[in-house]
Short mmCIF file of C-alpha atoms in Angstrom, two decimals:
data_model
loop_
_atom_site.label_atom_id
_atom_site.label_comp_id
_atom_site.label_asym_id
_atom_site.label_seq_id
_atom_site.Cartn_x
_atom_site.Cartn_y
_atom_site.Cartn_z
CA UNK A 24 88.86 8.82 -35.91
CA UNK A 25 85.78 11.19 -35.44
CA UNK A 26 84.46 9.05 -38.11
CA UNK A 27 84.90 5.92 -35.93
CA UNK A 28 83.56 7.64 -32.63
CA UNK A 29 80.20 8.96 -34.98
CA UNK A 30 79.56 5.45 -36.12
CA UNK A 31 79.91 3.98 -32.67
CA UNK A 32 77.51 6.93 -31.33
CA UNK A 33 75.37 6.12 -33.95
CA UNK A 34 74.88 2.70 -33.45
CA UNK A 35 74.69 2.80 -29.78
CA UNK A 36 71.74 5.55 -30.41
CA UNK A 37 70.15 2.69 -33.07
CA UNK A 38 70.62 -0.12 -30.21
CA UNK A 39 69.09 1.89 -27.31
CA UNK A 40 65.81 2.78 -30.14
CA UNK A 41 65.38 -0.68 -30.87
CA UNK A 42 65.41 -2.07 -27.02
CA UNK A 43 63.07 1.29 -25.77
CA UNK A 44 60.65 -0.04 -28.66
CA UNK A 45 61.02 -3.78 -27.63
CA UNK A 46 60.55 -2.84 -24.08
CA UNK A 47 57.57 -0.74 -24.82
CA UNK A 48 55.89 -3.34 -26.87
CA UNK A 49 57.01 -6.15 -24.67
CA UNK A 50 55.15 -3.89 -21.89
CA UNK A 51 52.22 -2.79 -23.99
CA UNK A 52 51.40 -6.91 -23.90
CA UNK A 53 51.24 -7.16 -20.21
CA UNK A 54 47.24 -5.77 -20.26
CA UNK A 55 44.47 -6.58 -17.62
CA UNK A 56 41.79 -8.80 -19.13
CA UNK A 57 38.63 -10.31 -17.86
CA UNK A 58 37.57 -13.93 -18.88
CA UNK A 59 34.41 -15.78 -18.44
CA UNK A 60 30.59 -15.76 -19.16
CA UNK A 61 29.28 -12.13 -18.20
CA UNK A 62 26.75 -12.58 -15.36
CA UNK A 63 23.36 -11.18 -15.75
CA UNK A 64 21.71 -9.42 -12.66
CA UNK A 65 18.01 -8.43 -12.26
CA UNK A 66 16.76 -6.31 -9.81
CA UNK A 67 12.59 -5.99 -9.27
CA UNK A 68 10.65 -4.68 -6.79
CA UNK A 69 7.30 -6.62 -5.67
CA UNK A 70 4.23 -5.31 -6.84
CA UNK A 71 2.21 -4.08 -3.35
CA UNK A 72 -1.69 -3.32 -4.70
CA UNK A 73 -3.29 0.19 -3.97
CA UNK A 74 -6.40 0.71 -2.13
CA UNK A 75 -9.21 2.89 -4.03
CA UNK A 76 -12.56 3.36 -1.44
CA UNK A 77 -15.45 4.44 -2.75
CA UNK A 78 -17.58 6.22 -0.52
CA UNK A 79 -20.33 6.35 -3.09
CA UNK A 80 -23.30 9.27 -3.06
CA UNK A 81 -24.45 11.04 -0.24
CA UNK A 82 -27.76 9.76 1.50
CA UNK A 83 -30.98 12.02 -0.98
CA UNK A 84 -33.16 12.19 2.15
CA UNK A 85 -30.96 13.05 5.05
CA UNK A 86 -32.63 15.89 6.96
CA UNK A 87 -36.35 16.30 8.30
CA UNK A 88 -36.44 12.20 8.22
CA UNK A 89 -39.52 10.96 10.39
CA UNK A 90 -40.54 7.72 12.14
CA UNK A 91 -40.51 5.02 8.99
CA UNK A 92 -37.77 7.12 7.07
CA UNK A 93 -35.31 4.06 5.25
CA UNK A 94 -32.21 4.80 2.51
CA UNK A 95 -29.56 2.89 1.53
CA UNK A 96 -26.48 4.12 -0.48
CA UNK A 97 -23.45 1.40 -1.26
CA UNK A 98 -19.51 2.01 -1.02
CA UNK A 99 -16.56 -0.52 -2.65
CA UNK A 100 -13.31 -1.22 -2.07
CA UNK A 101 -10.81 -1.99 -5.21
CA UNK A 102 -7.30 -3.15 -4.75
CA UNK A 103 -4.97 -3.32 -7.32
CA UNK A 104 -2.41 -6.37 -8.06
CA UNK A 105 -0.55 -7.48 -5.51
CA UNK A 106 1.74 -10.22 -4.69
CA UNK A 107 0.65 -9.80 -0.68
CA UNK A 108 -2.45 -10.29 0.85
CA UNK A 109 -3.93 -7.08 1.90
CA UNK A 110 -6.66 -6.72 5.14
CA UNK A 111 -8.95 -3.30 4.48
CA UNK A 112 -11.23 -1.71 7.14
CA UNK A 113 -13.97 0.09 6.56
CA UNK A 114 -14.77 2.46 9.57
CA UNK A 115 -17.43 4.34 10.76
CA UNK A 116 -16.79 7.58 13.03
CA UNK A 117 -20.22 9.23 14.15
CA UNK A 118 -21.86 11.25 16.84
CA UNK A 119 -25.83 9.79 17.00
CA UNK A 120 -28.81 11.25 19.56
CA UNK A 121 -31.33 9.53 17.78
CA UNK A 122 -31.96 6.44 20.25
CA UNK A 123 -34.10 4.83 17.40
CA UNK A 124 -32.06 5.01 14.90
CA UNK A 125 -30.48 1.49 13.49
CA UNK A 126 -27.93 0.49 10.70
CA UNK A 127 -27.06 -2.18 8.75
CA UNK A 128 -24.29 -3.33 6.50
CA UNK A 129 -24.12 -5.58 3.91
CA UNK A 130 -22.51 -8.57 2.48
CA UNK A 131 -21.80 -10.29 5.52
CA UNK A 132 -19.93 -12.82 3.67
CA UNK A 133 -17.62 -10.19 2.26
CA UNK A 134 -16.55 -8.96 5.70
CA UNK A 135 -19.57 -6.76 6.83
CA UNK A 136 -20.56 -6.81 10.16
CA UNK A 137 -24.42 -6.84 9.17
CA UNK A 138 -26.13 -4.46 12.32
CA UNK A 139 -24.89 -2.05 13.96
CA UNK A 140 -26.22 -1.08 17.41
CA UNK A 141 -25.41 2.77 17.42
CA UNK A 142 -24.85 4.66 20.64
CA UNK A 143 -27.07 7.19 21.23
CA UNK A 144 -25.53 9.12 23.96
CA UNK A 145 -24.52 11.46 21.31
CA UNK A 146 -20.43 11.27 22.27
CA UNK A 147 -17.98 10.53 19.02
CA UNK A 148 -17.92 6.93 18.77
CA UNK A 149 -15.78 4.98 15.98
CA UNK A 150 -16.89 1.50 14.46
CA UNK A 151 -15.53 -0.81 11.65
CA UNK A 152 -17.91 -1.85 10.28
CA UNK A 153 -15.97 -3.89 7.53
CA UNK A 154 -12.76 -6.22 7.49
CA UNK A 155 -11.49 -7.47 4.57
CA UNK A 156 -8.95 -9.45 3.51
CA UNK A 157 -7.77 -9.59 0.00
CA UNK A 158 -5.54 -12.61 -1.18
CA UNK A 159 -2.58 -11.66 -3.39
CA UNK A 160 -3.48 -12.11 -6.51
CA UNK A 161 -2.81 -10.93 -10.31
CA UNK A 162 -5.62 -9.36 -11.10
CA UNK A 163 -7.67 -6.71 -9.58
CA UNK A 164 -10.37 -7.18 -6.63
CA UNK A 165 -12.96 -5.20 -5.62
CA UNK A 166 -16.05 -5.49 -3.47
CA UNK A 167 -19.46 -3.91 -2.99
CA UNK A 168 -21.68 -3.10 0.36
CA UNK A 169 -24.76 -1.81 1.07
CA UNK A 170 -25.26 0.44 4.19
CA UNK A 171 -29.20 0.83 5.27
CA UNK A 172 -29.83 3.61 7.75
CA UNK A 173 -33.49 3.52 9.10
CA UNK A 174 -35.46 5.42 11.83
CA UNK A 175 -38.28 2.90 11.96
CA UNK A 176 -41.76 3.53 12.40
CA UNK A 177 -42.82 1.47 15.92
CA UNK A 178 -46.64 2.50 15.72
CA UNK A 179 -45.85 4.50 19.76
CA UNK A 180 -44.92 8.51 20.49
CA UNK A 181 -41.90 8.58 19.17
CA UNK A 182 -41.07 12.33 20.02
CA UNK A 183 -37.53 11.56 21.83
CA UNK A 184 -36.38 11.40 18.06
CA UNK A 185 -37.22 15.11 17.34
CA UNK A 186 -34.51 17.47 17.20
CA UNK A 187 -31.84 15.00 17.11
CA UNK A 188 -28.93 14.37 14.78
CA UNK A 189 -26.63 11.72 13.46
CA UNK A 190 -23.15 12.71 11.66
CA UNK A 191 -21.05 10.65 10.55
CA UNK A 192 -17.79 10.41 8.61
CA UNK A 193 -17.16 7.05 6.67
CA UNK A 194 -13.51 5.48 5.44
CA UNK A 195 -10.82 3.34 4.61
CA UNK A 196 -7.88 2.65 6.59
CA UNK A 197 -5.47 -0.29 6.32
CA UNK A 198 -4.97 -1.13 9.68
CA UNK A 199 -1.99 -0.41 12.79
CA UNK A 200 0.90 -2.65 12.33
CA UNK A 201 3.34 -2.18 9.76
CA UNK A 202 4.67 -4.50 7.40
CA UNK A 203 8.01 -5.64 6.22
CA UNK A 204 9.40 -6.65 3.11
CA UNK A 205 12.82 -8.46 2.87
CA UNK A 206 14.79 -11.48 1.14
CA UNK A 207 13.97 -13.49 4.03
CA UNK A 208 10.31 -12.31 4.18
CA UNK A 209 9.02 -11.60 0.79
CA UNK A 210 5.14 -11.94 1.43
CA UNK A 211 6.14 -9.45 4.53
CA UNK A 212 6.50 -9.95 8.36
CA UNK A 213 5.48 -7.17 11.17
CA UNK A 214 8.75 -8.02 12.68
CA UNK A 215 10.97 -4.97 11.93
CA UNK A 216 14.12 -6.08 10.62
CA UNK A 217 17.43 -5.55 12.53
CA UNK A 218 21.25 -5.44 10.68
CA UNK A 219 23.20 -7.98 11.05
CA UNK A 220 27.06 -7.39 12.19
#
């Protein structure tokens, strides 16, 4: 009879082996999978130009100038690719106690607001003296001007000119307002956006 109870252990064990496998495999089918086309997604950032100013060289003949004294130097803006139009001013921050004293900038067409009429009081003053705008565009931009400083000869006494000075810093700045960039404004807006609830 041991016999009899060894065989029937036996093929109990057997029977349990075989269902532990079947349920293992017949879990094993019961995966996670994914079906479809994978999607592609492509993230870029727009292409905003940079500003290079040129200030160019320094005036050669800038101190001990008298009555009929004339130089001109040039400056130029460059801006890089961009897929935004871009405005660029050109300013002019100077102290001046030469009453005679006259400048002039060049290419009106390009911007320039041609003559200046400088104070003379001799207090900080601040000018632009160019406003560009730049369209967006692929390629880069860039424009020349010619500034003309002159203490002219007027063929009088012209001694309220002696002793006096004009200093003056000259530069680039790309205006007050900031701009925006967003899916519903991709050329920009000055509106600051808000989130949405």
């Amino acid at each position: 009879m041991s016999g009899k109870k060894y065989e029937i252990v036996l093929s109990v064990l057997t029977i349990m082996t075989v269902l532990v496998t079947a349920v293992g495999v017949s879990f094993a089918y019961f995966t996670g999978s994914i079906e479809g086309n994978p999607g592609d997604v492509v993230i870029s950032t727009s292409t905003i130009g940079g500003v290079t100013f040129d200030g160019g060289s320094d005036f050669v003949a800038s101190t001990d100038i008298e009555p009929g004294w004339k130089e001109s130097k040039t400056f130029s803006i460059t801006v890089a690719p961009s897929v935004v139009e871009q405005t660029v001013y050109i300013k002019l921050d100077y102290t001046n106690d030469m009453p005679e004293l006259t400048a002039k900038v060049d290419s009106v067409s390009d911007g320039a607001v041609g003559t200046l009429v400088l104070d003379s009081t001799g207090e900080k003053k601040s000018y632009t003296i160019v406003s560009k705008t730049f369209p967006a565009s692929n390629e880069a931009q860039s424009v020349t001007y010619t500034l003309t400083m002159e203490l002219p000869e007027t063929g009088v006494v012209q001694n309220q000119n002696q002793g006096k000075t004009f200093s003056a810093l000259l530069y680039a700045d790309l205006g007050e307002s900031d701009i925006y960039y967003n899916d519903q404004n991709p050329n920009g807006t000055t509106q600051r956006p808000t989130i949405n609830n």
